[in-house]
Coordinates of C-alpha atoms in Angstrom, one line a residue:
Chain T
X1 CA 100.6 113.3 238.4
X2 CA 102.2 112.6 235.4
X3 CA 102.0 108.5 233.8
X4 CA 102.4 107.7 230.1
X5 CA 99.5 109.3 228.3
X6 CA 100.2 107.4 225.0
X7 CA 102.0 104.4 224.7
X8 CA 105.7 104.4 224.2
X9 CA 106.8 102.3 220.9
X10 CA 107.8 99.0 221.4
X11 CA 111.6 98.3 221.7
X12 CA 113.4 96.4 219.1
X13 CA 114.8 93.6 220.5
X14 CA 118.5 92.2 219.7
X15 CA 119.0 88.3 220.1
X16 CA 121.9 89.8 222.8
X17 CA 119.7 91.7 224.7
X18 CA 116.8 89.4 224.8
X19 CA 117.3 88.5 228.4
X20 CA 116.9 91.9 229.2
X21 CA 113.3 92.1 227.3
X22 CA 112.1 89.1 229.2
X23 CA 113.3 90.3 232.6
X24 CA 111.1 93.9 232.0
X25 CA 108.3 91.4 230.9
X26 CA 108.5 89.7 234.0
X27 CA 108.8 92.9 236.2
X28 CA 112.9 92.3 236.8
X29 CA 115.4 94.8 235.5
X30 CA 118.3 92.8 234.1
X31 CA 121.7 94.1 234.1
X32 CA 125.1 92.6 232.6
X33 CA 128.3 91.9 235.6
X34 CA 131.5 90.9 234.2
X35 CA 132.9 88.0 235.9
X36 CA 136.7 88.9 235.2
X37 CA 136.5 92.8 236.5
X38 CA 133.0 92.3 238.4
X39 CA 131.8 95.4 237.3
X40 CA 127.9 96.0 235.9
X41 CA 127.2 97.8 233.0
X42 CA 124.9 99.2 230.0
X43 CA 123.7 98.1 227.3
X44 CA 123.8 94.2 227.3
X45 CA 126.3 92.9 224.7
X46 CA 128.5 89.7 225.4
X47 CA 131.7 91.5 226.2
X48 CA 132.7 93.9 229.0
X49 CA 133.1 97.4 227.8
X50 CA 135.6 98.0 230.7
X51 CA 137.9 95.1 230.5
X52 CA 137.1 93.7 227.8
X53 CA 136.8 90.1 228.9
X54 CA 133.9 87.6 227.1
X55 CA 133.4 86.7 230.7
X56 CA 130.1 87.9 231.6
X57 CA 126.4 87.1 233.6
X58 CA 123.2 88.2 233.5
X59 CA 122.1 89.0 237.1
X60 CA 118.7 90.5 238.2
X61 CA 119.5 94.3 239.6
X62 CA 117.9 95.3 242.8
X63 CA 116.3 98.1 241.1
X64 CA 116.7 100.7 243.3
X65 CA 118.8 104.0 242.3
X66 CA 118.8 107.5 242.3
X67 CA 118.2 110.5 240.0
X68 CA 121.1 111.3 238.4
X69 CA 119.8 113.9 236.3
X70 CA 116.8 114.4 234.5
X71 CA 114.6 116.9 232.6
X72 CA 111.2 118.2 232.2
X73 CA 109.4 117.8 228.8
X74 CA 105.6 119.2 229.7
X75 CA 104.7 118.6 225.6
X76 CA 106.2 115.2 225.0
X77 CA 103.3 112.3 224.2
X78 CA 104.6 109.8 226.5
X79 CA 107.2 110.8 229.1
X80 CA 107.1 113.8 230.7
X81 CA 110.5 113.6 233.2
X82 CA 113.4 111.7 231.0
X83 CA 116.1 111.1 233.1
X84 CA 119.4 108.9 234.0
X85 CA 119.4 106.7 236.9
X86 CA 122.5 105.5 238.9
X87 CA 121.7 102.4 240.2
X88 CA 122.3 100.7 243.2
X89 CA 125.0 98.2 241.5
X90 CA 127.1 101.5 240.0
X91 CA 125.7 101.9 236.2
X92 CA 123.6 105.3 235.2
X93 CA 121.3 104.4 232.5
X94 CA 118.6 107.0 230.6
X95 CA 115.0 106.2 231.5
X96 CA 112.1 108.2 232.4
X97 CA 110.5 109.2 236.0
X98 CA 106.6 108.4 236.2
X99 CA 104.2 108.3 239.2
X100 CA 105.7 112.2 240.2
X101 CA 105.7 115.9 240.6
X102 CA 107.6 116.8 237.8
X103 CA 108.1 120.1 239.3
X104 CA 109.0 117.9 243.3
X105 CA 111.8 115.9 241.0
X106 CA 115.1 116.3 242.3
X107 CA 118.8 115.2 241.8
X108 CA 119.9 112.5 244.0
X109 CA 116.0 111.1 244.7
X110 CA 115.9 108.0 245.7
X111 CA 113.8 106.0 242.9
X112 CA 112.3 102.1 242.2
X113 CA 112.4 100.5 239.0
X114 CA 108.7 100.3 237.8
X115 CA 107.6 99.0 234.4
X116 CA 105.6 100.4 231.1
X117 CA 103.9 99.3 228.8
X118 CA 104.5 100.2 225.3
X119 CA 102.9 99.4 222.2
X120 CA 102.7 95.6 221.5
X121 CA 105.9 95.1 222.9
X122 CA 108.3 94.2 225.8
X123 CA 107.8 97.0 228.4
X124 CA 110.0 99.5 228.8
X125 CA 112.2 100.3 232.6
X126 CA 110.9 103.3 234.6
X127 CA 111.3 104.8 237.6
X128 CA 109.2 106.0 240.4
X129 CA 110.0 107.7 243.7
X130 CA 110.8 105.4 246.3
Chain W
X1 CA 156.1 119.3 208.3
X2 CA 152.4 119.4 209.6
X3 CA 150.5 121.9 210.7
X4 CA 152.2 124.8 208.8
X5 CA 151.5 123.1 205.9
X6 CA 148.0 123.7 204.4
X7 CA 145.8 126.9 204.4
X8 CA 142.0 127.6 204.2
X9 CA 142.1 129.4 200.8
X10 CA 138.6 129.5 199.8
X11 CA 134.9 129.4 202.1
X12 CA 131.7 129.7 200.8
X13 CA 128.2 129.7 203.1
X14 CA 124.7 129.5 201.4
X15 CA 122.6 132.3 202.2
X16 CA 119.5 129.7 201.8
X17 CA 117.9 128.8 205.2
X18 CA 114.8 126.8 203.7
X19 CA 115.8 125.1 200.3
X20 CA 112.8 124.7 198.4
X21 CA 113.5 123.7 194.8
X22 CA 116.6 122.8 194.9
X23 CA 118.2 119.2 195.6
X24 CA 120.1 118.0 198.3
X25 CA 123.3 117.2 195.7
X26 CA 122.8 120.8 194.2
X27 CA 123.3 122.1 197.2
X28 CA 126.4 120.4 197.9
X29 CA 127.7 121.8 194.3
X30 CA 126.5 125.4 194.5
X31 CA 128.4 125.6 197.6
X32 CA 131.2 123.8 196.5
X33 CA 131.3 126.1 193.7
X34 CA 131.0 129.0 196.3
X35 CA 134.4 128.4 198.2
X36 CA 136.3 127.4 194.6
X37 CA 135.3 130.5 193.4
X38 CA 136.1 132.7 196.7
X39 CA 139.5 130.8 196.3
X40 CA 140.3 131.5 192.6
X41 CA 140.1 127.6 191.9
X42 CA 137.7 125.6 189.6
X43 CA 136.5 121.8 190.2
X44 CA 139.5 120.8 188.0
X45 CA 142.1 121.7 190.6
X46 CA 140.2 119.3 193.3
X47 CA 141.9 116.5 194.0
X48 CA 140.7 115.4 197.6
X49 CA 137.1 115.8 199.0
X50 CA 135.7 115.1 202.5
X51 CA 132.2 115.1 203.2
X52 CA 130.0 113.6 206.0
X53 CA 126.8 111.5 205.9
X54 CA 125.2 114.4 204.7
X55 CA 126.4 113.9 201.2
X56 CA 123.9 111.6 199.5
X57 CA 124.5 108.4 198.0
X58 CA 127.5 106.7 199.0
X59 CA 129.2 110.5 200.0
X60 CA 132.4 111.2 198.2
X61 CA 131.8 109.0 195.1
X62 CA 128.1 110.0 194.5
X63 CA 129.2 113.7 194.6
X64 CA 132.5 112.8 193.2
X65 CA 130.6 112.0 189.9
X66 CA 128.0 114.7 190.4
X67 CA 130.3 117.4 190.8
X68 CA 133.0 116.2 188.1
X69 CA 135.8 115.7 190.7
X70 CA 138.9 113.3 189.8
X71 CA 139.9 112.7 192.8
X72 CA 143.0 111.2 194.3
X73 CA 142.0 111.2 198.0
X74 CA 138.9 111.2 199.6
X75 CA 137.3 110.5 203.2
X76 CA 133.8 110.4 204.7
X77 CA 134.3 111.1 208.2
X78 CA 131.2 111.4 210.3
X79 CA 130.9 113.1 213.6
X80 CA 127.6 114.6 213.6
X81 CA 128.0 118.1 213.7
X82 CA 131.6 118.7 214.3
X83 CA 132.2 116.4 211.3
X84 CA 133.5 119.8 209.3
X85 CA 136.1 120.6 211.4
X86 CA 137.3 116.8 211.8
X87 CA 138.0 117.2 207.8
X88 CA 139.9 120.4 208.0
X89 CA 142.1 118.4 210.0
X90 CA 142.3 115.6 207.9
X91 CA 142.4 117.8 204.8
X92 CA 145.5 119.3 206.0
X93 CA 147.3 116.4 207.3
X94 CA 146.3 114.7 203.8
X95 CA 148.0 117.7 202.2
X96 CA 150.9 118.0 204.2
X97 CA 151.3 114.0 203.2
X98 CA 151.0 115.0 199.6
X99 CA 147.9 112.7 199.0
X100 CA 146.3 115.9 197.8
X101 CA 147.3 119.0 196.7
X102 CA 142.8 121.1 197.2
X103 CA 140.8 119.6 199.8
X104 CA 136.9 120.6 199.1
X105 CA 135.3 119.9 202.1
X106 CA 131.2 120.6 201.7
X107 CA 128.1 120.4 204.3
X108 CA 124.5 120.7 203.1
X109 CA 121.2 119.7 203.8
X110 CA 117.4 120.6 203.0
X111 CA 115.6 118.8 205.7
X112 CA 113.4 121.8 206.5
X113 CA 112.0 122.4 202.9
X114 CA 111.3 118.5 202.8
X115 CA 110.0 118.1 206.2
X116 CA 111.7 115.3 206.5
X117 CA 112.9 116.1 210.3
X118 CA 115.4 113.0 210.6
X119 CA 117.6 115.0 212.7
X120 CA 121.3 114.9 212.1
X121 CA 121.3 114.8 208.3
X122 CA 122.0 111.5 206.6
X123 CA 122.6 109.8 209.6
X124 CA 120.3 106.2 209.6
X125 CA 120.1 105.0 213.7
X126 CA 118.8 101.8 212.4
X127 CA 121.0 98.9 214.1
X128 CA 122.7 102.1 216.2
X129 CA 122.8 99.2 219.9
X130 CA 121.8 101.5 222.3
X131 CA 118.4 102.9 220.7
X132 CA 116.5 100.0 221.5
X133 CA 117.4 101.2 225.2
X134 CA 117.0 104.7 224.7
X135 CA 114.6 105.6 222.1
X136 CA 111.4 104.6 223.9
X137 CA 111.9 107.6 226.0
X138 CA 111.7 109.8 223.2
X139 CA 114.6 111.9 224.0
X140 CA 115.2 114.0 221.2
X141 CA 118.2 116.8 221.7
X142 CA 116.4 119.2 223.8
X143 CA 115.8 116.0 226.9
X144 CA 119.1 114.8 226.1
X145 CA 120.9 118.6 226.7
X146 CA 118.6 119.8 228.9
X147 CA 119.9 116.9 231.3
X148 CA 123.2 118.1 230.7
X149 CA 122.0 121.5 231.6
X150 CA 120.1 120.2 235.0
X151 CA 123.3 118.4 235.8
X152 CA 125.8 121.3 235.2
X153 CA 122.9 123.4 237.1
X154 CA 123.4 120.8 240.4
X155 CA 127.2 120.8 240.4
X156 CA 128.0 124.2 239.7
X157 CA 125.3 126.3 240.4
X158 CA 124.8 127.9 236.8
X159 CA 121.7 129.7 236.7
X160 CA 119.3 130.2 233.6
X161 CA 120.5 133.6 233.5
X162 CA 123.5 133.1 232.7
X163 CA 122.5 130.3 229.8
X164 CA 120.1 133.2 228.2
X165 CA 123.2 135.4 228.3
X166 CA 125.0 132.9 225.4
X167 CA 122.1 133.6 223.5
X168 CA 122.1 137.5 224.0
X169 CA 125.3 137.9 222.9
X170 CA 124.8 135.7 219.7
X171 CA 121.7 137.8 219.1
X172 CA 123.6 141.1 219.3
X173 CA 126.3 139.5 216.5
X174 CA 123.3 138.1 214.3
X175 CA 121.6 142.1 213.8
X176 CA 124.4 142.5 211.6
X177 CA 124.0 139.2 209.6
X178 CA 121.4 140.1 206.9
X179 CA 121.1 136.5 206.0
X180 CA 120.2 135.2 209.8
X181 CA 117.6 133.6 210.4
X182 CA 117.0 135.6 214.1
X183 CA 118.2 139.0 213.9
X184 CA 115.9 140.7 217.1
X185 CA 118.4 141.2 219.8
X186 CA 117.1 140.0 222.8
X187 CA 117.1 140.1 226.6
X188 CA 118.5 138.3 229.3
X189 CA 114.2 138.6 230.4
X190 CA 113.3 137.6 227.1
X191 CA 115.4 134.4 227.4
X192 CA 113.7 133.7 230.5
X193 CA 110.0 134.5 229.1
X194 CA 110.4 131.7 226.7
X195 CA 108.8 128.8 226.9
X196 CA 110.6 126.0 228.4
X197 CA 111.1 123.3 225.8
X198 CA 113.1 120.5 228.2
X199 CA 113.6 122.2 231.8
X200 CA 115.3 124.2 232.4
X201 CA 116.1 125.0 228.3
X202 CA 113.7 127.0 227.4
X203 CA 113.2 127.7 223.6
X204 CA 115.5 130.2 223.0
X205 CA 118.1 128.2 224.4
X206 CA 118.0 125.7 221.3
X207 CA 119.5 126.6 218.0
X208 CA 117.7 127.2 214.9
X209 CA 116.5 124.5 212.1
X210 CA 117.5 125.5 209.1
X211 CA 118.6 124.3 205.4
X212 CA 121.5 125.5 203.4
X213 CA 125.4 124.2 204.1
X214 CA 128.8 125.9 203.4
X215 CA 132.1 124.6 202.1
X216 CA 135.6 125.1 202.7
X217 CA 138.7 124.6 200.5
X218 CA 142.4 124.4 201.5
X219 CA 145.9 123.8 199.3
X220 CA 149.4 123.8 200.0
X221 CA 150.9 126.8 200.6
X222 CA 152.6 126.9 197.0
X223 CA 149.2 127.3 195.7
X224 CA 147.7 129.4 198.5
X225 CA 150.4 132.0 197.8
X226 CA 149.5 132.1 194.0
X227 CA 145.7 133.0 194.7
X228 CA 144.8 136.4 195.9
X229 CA 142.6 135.7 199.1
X230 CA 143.8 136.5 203.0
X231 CA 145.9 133.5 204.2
X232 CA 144.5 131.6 206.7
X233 CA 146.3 128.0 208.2
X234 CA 145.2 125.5 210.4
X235 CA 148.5 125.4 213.5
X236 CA 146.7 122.6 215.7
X237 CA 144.1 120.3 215.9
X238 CA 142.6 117.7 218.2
X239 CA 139.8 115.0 217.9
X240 CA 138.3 112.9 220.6
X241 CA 135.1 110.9 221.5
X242 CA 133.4 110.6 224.6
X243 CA 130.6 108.0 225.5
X244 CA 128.9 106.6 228.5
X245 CA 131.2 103.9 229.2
X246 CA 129.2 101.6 230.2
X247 CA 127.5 103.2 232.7
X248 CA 130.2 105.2 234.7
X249 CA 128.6 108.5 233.3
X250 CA 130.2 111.8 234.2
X251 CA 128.3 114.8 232.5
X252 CA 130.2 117.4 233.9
X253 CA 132.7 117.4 231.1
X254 CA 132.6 116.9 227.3
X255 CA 135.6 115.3 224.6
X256 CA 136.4 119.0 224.0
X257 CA 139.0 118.3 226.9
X258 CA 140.4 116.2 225.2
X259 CA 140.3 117.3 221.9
X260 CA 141.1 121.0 222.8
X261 CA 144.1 120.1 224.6
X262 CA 145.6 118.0 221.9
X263 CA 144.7 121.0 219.7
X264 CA 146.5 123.6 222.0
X265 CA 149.4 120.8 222.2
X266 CA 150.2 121.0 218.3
X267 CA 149.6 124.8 218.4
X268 CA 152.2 125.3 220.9
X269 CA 150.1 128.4 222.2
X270 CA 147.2 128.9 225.6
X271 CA 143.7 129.7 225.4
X272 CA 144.7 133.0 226.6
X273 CA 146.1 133.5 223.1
X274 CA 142.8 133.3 221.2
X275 CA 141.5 136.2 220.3
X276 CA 138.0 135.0 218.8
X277 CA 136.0 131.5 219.3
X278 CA 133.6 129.7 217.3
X279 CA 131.8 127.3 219.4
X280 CA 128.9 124.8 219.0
X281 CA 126.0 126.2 220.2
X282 CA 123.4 123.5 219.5
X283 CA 122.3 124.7 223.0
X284 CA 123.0 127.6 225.3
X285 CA 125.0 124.9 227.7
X286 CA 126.8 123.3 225.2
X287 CA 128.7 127.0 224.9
X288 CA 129.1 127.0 228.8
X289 CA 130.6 123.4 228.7
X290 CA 132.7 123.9 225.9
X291 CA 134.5 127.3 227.5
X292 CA 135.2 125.1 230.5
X293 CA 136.6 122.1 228.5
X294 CA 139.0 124.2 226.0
X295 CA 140.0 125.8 229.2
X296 CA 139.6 129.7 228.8
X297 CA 137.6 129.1 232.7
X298 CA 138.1 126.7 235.4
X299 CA 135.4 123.8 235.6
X300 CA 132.5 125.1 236.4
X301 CA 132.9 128.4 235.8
X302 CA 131.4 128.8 232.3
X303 CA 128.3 130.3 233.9
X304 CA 129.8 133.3 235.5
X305 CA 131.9 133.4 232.6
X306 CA 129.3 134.2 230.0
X307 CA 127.5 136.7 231.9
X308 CA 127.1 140.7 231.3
X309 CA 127.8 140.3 227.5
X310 CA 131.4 138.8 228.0
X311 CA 130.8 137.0 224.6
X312 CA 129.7 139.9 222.7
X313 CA 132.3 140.9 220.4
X314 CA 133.6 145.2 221.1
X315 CA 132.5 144.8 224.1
X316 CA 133.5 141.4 225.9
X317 CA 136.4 139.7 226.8
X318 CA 136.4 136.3 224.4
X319 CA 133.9 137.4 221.2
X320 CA 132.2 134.3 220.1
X321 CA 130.0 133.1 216.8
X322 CA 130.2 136.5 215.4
X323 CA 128.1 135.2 212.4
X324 CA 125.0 134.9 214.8
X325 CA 126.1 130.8 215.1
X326 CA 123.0 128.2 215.5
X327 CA 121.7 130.2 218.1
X328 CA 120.7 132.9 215.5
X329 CA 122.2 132.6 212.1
X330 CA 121.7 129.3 210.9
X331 CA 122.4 125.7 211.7
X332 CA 122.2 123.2 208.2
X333 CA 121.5 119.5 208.7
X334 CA 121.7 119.8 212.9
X335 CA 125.2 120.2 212.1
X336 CA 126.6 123.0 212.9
X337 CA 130.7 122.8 212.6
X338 CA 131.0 124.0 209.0
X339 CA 129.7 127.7 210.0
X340 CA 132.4 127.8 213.4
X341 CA 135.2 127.1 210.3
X342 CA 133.7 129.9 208.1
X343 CA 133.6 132.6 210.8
X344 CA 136.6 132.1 212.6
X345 CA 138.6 132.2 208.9
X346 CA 136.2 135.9 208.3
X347 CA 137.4 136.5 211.3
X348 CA 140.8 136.0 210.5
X349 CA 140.8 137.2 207.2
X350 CA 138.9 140.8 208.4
X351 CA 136.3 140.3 206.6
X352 CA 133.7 139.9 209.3
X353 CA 130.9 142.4 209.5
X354 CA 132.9 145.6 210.9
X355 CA 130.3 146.2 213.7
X356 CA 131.2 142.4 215.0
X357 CA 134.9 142.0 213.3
X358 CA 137.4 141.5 215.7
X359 CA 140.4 144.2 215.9
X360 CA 144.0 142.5 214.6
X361 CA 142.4 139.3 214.9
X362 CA 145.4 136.4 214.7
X363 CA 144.3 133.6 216.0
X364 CA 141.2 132.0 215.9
X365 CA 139.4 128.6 217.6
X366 CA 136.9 127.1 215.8
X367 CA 135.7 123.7 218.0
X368 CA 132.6 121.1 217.0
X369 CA 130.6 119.1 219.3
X370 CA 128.9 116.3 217.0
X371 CA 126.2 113.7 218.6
X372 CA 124.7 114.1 222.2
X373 CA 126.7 115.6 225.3
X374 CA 124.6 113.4 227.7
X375 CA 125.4 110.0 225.3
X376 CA 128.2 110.0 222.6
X377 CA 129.7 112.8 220.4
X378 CA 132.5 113.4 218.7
X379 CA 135.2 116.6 219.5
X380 CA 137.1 118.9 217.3
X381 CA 139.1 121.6 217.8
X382 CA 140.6 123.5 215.4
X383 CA 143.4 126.7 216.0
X384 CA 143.6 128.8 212.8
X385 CA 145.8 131.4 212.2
X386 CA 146.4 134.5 210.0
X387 CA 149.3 133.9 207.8

């Protein structure tokens, strides 16, 4: 089973993301939804990288998704199955698959958002299989 | 009056691969000096200089002084590794402006004698928005292109034996390269023995780490005819940058698309036409990708066709890195498009190694992929041709 053997370092945190941070520290994954073309998207910033409309919300994702694609590091300290999620609301973003097989993983898994810790800071978004 | 309007007259690429005792500004002048020389020009004839982040300092001014340059143009482009080939560009639409009359374009870093592994040379990610969201994975280039790999793998069906096959042909070219830094041919099996670095790259998938740099010089054509070397002129080029766009991700394609059509556009010619290709090879699937993108196979199709020594120059249909590329020969700074310039212009000159050169070689493709092909990176094509 593979978990994070080493903590991951802690995430720097910019004033427009911190919504984000405190969302992970409260076990929600936060994701940005433009008001004007009502799509989601990655990163936070205060602008819509589609539309570009200043017309956006922070909304609490339902953190469910599936393996987009992903890749097996058997050496790395922390995480040993990077990956990008789609998520249920549309957006792929890079992450990391704990709680798993590596060698079971698969494109188009079905996967939760799950939460870890890293080194004195906000925790970081994972997945796990569903 | 652009494209026809400024030539490659002089390269230069250091035979270093680890640069003890030597800085990273010396570098930048010996090969500076390299190309000049190869040309028949001196530093007083330079009156433009490009350079990426790998230049210390503040780039063109710190090497401006350095070097002794009085310049009248300069520009410090960065895009990662296919930075180089973004400059020829510039260079020759510069020239063909008349802002410049010799463009010295130089590439050089000594990261591996420092051990100071920062990566792309130069490049600070400090304040860079999306590592906050990304870096605490730790995906360093082999995660980030072996997801590419596993994705292209899913959709297409490319198998690992057709990656090791990009780097069985680039190890039959490097054997001939005494200065390569991996000159064992290998195996399609030996590929596949390695040990897998990020699933399913396995190590000898990945490109070398290596020290050194090249440089490239080009003039107008009045001046090019005056100087003794093989003609060499850039005919079409094409830029582009792709990113994740906020989330709607699609990995089955890089900017090359875009970049190689716009280059194919100004040349007024088909990939059919090409008779050699340098191509980033960072990775064994960046090659695959890139074939598909630039169009000399269908989408998806890159896999089958790189198989059974099709890039092997004598031997396969579309000869590739002859120099050995990143794969084999050498790969300064993680950035890798100054060596697809200096090939493709051996190459067209006929002055690669004769066991690799390729016969009545015309026209040449030399294309950069700089940055990550699962986040953002930067495109450049470039269509040379034998004047």
């Amino acid at each position: 089973m593979t978990a994070a053997v080493q903590l991951p370092s802690a995430p720097e945190i910019w004033p427009e993301a911190v919504p984000y941070w405190q969302g992970a520290a409260d076990g929600v994954l936060m994701l940005m939804r433009c008001l004007a073309c009502e799509e989601h998207y990655v990163h936070p910033r205060p602008f819509c990288p589609h539309c570009g409309s200043n017309r956006t919300e922070w909304r609490e994702a339902q953190g469910s998704g599936t393996i987009y694609t992903f890749t097996i590091t058997e050496r790395a300290p922390v995480f040993k199955v990077p990956a990008m999620v789609e998520l249920a609301e549309g957006p792929i973003m890079m992450t990391a698959i704990v709680d798993c097989e590596p060698a079971e993983v698969k494109i188009g898994q079905p996967v939760m958002v799950s939460f870890c810790p890293t080194d004195g800071g906000a925790p970081l978004p994972v997945f796990r299989p569903a | 009056m652009y494209p026809g309007d400024a030539h490659i007259v002089g390269i230069y690429e250091h035979p270093v691969r680890k640069a003890e005792g030597i800085s990273l500004a010396q570098l930048h002048a010996d090969v500076a000096r390299g190309a000049l020389e190869d040309a028949g020009l001196s530093v007083s004839d330079v009156d433009g200089y490009f350079c990426g982040a790998d230049a210390p300092g503040i780039g063109a001014l710190t090497m401006a002084q350095y070097m002794g340059l009085r310049l009248r143009y300069t520009d410090s482009t960065e895009t990662g590794g296919s930075s180089y080939i973004g400059h020829v560009h510039h260079a020759a639409l510069a020239i063909a402006a008349g802002k410049c009359n010799v463009a010295l374009i130089t590439c050089a870093d000594n990261q591996v004698a420092s051990r100071k592994f920062i990566g792309l040379g130069g490049v600070d990610w400090r304040g860079a928005p999306e590592q906050p969201f990304e870096d605490g994975y730790l995906m360093g280039p082999p995660a980030l292109y072996g997801m590419v790999a596993q994705r292209h793998m899913y959709e297409f069906g490319t198998t690992s034996e057709q990656l090791a096959w990009v780097k069985v042909a680039a190890s039959h070219h490097a054997q001939h390269n005494p200065n390569a830094l991996l000159r064992n041919v290998v195996t399609v099996d030996e590929v596949l023995a390695s040990p897998y670095v990020a699933a399913p790259l396995r190590r000898l998938d990945c490109c070398v780490m290596s020290d050194g740099g090249g440089a490239i010089v080009l003039a107008r054509p009045e001046i090019a005819s005056s100087l003794a070397r093989p003609k060499v002129r850039l005919r079409g080029a094409g830029e582009a940058v792709k990113h994740n766009a906020g989330g709607k991700v699609d990995l089955s394609y890089s900017a090359g698309r875009q970049s190689g059509t716009a280059a194919f556009a100004e040349a007024g010619i088909t990939p059919a036409d090409i008779r050699y290709v340098s191509l980033y090879d960072s990775f064994t699937i960046t090659v695959i990708m890139q074939l598909e993108d630039l169009g000399f196979c269908a989408k998806g199709e890159g896999g089958r066709f790189v198989a059974d020594g099709n890039l092997i120059s004598g031997s396969g249909r579309l000869p590739f890195n002859t120099d050995g590329g990143g794969l084999c020969n050498n790969h300064p700074g993680n950035r890798g498009g100054i060596t697809k310039v200096l090939e493709a212009v051996r190459q067209l000159r006929g002055e690669a190694h004769p066991a690799v050169q390729v016969a009545d070689c015309s026209l040449a493709l030399a294309h950069g992929t700089g940055g990550s092909l699962a986040g953002y990176h930067g495109s450049a094509t470039a269509i040379l041709e034998r004047v």
